[in-house]
Tab-separated table of C-alpha atoms in Angstrom:
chain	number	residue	atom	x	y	z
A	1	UNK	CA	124.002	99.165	112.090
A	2	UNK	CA	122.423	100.304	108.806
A	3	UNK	CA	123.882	99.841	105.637
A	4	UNK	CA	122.076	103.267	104.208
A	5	UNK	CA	122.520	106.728	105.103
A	6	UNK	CA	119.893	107.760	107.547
A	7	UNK	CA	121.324	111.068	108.679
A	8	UNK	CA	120.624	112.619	105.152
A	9	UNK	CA	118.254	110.584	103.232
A	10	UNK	CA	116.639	107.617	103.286
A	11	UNK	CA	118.306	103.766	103.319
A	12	UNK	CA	119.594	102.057	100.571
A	13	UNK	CA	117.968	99.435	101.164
A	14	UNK	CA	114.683	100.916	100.895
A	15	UNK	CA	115.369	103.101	97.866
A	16	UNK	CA	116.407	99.473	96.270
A	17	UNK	CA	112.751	98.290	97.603
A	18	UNK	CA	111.094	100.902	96.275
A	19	UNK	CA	112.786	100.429	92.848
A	20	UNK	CA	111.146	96.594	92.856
A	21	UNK	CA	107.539	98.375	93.780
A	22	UNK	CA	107.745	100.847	90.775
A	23	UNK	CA	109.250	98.099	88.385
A	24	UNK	CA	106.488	95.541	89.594
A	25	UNK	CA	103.754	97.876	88.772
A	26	UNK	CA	105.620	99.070	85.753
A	27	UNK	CA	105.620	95.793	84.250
A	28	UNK	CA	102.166	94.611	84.969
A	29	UNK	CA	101.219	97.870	83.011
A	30	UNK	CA	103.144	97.006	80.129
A	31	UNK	CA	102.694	93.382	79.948
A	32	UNK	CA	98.797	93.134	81.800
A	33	UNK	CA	99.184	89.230	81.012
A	34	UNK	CA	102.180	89.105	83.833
A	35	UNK	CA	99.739	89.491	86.219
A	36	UNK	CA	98.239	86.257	86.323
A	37	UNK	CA	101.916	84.821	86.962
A	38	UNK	CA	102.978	87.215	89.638
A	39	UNK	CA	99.984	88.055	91.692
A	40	UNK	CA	98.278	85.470	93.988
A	41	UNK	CA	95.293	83.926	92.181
A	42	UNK	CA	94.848	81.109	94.525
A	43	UNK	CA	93.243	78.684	91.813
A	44	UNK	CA	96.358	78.761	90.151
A	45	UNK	CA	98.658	79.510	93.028
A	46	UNK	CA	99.547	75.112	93.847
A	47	UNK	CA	101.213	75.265	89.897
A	48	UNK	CA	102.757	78.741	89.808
A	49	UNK	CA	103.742	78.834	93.975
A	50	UNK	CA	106.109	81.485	93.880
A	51	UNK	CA	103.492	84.249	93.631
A	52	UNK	CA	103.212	83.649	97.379
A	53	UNK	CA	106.852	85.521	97.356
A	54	UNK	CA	106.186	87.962	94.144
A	55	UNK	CA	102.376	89.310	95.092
A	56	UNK	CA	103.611	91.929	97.663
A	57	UNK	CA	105.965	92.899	95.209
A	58	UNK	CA	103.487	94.033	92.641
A	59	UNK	CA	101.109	97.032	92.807
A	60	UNK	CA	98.217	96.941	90.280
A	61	UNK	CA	97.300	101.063	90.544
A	62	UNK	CA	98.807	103.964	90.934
A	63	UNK	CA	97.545	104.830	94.619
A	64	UNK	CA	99.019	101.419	95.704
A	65	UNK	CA	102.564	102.205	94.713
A	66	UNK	CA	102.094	105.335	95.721
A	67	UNK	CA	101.257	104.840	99.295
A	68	UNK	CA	103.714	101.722	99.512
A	69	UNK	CA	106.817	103.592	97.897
A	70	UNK	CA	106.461	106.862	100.207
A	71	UNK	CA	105.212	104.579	103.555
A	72	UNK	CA	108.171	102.029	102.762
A	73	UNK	CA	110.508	105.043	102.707
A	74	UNK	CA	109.587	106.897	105.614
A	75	UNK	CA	109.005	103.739	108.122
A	76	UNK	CA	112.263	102.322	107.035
A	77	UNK	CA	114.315	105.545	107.901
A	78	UNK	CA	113.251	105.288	111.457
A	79	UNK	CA	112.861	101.404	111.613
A	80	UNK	CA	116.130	100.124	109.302
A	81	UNK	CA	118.820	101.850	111.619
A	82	UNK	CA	117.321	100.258	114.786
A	83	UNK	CA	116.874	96.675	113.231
A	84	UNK	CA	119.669	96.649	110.727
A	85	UNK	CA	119.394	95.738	106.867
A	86	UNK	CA	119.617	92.428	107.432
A	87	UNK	CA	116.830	92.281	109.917
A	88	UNK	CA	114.811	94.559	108.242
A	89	UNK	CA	114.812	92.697	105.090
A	90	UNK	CA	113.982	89.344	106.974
A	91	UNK	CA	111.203	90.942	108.610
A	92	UNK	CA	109.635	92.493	104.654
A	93	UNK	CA	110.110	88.548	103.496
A	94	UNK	CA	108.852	86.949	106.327
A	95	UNK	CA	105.367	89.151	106.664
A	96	UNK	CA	105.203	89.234	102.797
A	97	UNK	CA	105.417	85.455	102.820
A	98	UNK	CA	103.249	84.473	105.870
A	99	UNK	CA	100.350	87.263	104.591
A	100	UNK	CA	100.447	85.681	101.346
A	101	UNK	CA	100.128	82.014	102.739
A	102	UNK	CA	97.415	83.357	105.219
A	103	UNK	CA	95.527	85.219	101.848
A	104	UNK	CA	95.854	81.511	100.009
A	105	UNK	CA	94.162	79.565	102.566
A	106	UNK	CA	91.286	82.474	103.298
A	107	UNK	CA	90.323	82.607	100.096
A	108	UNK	CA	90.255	78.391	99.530
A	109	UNK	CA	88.016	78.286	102.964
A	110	UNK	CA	85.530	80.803	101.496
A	111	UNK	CA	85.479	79.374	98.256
A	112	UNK	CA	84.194	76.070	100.387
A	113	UNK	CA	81.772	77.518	102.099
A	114	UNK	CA	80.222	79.890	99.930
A	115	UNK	CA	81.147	77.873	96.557
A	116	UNK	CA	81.707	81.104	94.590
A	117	UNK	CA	84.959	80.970	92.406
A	118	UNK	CA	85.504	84.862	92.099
A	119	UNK	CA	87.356	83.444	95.303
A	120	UNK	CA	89.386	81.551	93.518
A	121	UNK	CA	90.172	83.762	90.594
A	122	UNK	CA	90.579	86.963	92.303
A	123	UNK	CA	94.343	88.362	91.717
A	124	UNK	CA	95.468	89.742	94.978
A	125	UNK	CA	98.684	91.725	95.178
A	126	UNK	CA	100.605	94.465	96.537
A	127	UNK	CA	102.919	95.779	99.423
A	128	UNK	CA	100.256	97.093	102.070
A	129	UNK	CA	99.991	94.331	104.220
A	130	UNK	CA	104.393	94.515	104.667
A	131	UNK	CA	103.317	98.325	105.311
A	132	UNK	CA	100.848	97.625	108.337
A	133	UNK	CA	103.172	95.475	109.874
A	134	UNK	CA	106.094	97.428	109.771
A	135	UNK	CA	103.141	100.058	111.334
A	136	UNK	CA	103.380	97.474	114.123
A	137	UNK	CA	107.290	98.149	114.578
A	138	UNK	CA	106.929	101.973	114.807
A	139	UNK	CA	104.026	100.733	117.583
A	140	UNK	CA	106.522	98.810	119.564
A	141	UNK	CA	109.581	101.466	119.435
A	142	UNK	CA	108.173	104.365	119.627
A	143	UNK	CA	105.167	103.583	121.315
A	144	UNK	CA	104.458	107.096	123.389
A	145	UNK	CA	105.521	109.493	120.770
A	146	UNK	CA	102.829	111.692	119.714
A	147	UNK	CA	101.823	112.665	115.944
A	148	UNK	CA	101.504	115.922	115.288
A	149	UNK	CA	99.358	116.040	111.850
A	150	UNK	CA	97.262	113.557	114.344
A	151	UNK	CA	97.277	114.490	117.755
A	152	UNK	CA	97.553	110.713	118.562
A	153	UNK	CA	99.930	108.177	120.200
A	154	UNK	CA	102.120	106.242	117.794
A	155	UNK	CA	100.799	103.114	119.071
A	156	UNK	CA	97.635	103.201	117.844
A	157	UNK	CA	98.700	103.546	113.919
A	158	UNK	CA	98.301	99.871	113.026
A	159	UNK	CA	94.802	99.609	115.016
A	160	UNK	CA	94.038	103.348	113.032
A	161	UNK	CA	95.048	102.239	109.774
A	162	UNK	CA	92.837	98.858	110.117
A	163	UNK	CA	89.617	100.733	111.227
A	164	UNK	CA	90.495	102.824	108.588
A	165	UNK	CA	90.631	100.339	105.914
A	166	UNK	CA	87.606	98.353	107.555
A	167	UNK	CA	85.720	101.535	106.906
A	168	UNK	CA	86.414	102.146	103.271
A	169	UNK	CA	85.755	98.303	102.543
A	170	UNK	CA	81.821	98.771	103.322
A	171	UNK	CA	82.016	101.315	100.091
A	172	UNK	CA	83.796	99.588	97.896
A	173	UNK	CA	83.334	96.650	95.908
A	174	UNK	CA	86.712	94.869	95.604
A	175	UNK	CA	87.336	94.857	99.079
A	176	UNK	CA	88.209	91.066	99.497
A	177	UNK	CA	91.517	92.073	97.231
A	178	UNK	CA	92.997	94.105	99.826
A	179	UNK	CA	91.510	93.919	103.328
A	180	UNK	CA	92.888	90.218	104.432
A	181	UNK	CA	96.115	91.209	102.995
A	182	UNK	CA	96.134	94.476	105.205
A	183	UNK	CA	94.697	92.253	108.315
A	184	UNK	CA	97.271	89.415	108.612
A	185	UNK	CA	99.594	91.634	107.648
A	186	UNK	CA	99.414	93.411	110.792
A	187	UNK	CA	98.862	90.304	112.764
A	188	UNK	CA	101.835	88.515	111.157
A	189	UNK	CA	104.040	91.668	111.849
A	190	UNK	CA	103.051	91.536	115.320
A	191	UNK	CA	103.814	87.667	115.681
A	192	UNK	CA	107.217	88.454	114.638
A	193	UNK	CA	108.152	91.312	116.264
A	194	UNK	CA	106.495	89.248	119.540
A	195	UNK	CA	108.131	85.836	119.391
A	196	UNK	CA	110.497	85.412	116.290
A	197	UNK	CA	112.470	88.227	116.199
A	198	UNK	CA	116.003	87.631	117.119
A	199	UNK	CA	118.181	90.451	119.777
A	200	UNK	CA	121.514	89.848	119.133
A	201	UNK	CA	122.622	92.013	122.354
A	202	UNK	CA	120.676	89.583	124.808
A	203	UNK	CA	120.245	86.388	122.698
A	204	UNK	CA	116.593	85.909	122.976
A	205	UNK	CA	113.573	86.238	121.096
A	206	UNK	CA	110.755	88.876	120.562
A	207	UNK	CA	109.206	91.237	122.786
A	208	UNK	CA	107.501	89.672	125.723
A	209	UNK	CA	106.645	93.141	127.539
A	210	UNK	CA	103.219	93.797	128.561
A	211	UNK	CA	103.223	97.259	126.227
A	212	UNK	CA	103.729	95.242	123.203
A	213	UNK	CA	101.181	92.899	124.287
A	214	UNK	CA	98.038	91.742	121.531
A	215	UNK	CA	95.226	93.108	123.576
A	216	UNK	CA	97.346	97.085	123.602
A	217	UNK	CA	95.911	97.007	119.675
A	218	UNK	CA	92.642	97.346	121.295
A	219	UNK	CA	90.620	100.267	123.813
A	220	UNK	CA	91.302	99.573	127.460
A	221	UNK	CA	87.397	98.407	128.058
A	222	UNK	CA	87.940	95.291	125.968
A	223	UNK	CA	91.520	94.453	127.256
A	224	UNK	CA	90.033	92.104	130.107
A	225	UNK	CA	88.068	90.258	127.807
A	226	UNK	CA	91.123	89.700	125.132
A	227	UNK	CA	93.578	89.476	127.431
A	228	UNK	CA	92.711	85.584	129.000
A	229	UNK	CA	92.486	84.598	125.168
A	230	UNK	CA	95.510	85.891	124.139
A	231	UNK	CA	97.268	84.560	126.698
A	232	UNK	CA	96.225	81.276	126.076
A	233	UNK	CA	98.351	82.049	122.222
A	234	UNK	CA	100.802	83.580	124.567
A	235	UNK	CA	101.769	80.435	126.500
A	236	UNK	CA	101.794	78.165	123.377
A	237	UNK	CA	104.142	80.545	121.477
A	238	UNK	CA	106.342	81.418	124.452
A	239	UNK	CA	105.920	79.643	127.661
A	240	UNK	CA	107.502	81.255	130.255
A	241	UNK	CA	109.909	82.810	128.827
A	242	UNK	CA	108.405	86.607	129.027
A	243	UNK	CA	108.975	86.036	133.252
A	244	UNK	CA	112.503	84.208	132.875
A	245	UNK	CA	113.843	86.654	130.466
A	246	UNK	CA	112.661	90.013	131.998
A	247	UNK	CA	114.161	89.041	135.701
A	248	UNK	CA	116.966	86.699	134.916
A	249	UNK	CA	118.954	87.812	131.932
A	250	UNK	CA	117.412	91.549	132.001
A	251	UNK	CA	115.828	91.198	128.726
A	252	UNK	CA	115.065	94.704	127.641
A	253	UNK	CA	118.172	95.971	129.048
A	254	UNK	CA	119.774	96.783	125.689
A	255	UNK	CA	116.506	96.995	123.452
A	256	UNK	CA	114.396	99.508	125.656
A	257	UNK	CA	117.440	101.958	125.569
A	258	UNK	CA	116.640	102.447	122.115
A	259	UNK	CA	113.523	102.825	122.315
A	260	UNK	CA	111.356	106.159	122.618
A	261	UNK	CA	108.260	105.861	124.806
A	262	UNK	CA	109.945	103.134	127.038
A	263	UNK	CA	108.239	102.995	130.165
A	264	UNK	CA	110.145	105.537	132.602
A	265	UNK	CA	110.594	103.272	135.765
A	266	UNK	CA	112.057	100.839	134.418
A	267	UNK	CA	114.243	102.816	132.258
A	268	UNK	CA	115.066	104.765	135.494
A	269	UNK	CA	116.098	101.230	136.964
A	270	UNK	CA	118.603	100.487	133.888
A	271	UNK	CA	120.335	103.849	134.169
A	272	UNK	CA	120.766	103.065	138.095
A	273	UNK	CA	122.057	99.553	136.885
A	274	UNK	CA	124.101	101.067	134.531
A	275	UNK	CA	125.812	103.939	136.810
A	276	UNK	CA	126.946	101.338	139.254
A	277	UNK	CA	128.244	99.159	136.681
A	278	UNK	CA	130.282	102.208	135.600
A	279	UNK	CA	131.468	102.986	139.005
A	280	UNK	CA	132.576	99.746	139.510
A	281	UNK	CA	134.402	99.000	136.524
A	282	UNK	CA	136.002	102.181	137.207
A	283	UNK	CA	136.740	101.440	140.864
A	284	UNK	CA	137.939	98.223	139.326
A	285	UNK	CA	140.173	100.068	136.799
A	286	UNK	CA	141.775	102.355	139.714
A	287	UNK	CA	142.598	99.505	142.271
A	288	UNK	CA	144.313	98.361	138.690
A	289	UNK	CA	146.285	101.405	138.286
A	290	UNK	CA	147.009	101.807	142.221
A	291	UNK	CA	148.639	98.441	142.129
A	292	UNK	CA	150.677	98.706	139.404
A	293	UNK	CA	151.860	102.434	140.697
A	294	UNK	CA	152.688	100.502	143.846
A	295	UNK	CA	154.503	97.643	142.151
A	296	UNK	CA	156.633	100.488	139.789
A	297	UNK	CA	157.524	102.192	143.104
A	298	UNK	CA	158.696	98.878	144.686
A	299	UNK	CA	161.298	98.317	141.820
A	300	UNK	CA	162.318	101.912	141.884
A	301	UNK	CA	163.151	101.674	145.326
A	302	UNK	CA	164.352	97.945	144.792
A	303	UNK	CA	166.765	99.964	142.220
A	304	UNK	CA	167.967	102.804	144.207
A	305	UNK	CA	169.173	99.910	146.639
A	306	UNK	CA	170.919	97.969	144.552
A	307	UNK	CA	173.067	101.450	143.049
A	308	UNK	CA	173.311	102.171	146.835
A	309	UNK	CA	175.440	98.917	147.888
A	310	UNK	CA	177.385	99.077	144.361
């Protein structure tokens, strides 16, 4: 399923990514003037459009490719060989993409209302918002597993790493060039992983269980109060297709399987479904082999006859 060798290193792919990160920053250190073409300075972003693609791409300090290179690394070795290269690459371009759009029309809308044009001259770049949402993918696979340098639940890294960042922007004074980035970031990884992204083993689309739900980012008091507005999102993205998919085409049959953390009843229920599918298809296969025993017997005997009257 993955194009990189996971068992002893980390993917191709993401050594290749991390290559870009380090050349990006690399080359707005040589040549500082490349930054006004390749990071997303919404004044001049409706001209020069494709920094909506290349901002994710390029770190502007050290920390920042630091922390992208080494997360990239370690979140694609557990995320690429479960996805795949190809859909692990769709999901870096899609979030990069979307966080960037979402970044563009932020900063245009508080340019409006507040009228100041640091807004609109700000260069914003870098990889952390792909990071938090491919945070969001660890979330939904291995939801249960425990960190040790932590003592937490692997589900709550995105909503950690947000409060985190939240935090640090009240002390610093460049917050606005990171923070949206790292918020719709997560979001937009979420909306993908939720509704968009494609399971070839069942044909459908996204993750429509309740653990992957928008209101499990959040403490269990405010979940009654998110969860009517979310679902209002919910039934405009999806419909009903989180009921039809779960009880008529066993949607998380082959996905949950995969999955660490899965919830233990059900999983309980698809190893029962399983072991009589097994048992029949091998009943099946010996009724096969009985028959054809029986019809080899029948011409052996039809044979000895036949010798018998010569």
């Amino acid at each position: 399923m993955s194009s990189g060798n996971t068992d002893t290193g980390f993917t191709r792919l993401c050594k290749g990514m991390a290559v870009v990160l380090v050349g990006g920053y690399t080359v707005v250190q040589i040549v500082p003037s490349a930054l006004s073409y390749l990071a997303l300075i919404p004044a001049k972003t409706i001209p020069f459009a494709w920094n909506l693609i290349t901002a994710g791409y390029v770190e502007q300090s050290i920390y920042g490719v630091v922390v992208s290179t080494v997360g990239l690394l370690f979140i694609g070795k557990m995320l690429q060989p479960i996805w795949g290269a190809k859909e692990f690459l769709m999901f870096i371009f899609i979030v990069n993409f979307l966080t960037a759009v979402c970044v563009f029309i932020t900063a245009i809308s508080f340019y409006y209302i507040t009228r100041e044009e640091s807004y609109l001259y700000l260069p914003i770049s870098g990889f952390q918002g792909v990071l938090y949402g491919l945070l969001v993918g660890v979330k939904q696979i291995m939801p249960d597993q425990e960190l040790p340098f932590l003592k937490l639940r692997a589900k709550w890294l995105p909503t950690l790493a947000l409060l985190v960042s939240i935090a640090i922007s009240f002390f610093t004074v460049d917050s606005l060039s990171y923070l949206p980035t790292l918020v719709f970031g997560t979001y937009i990884g979420w909306i993908y992983l939720r509704y968009w992204q494609r399971k070839p083993e069942t044909k459908l689309k996204g993750d429509p269980s309740d653990e992957f739900a928008f209101s499990t980012f959040f403490p269990e008091f405010l979940r009654p109060v998110i969860d009517p507005i979310a679902a209002i999102f919910d039934r405009m993205l999806c419909g009903k297709r989180s009921e039809a998919s779960n009880e008529e085409t066993g949607y998380n049959l082959g996905v949950a399987t995969l999955l660490p953390g899965s919830d233990p009843i059900e999983a309980s229920r698809r190893r029962e479904r399983g072991a009589r599918a097994l048992e029949e298809r091998l009943a099946a296969e010996g009724l096969l082999g009985a028959g054809a025993k029986a019809e080899e017997s029948q011409r052996d005997n039809v044979a000895i006859l036949v010798s018998d009257n010569v």
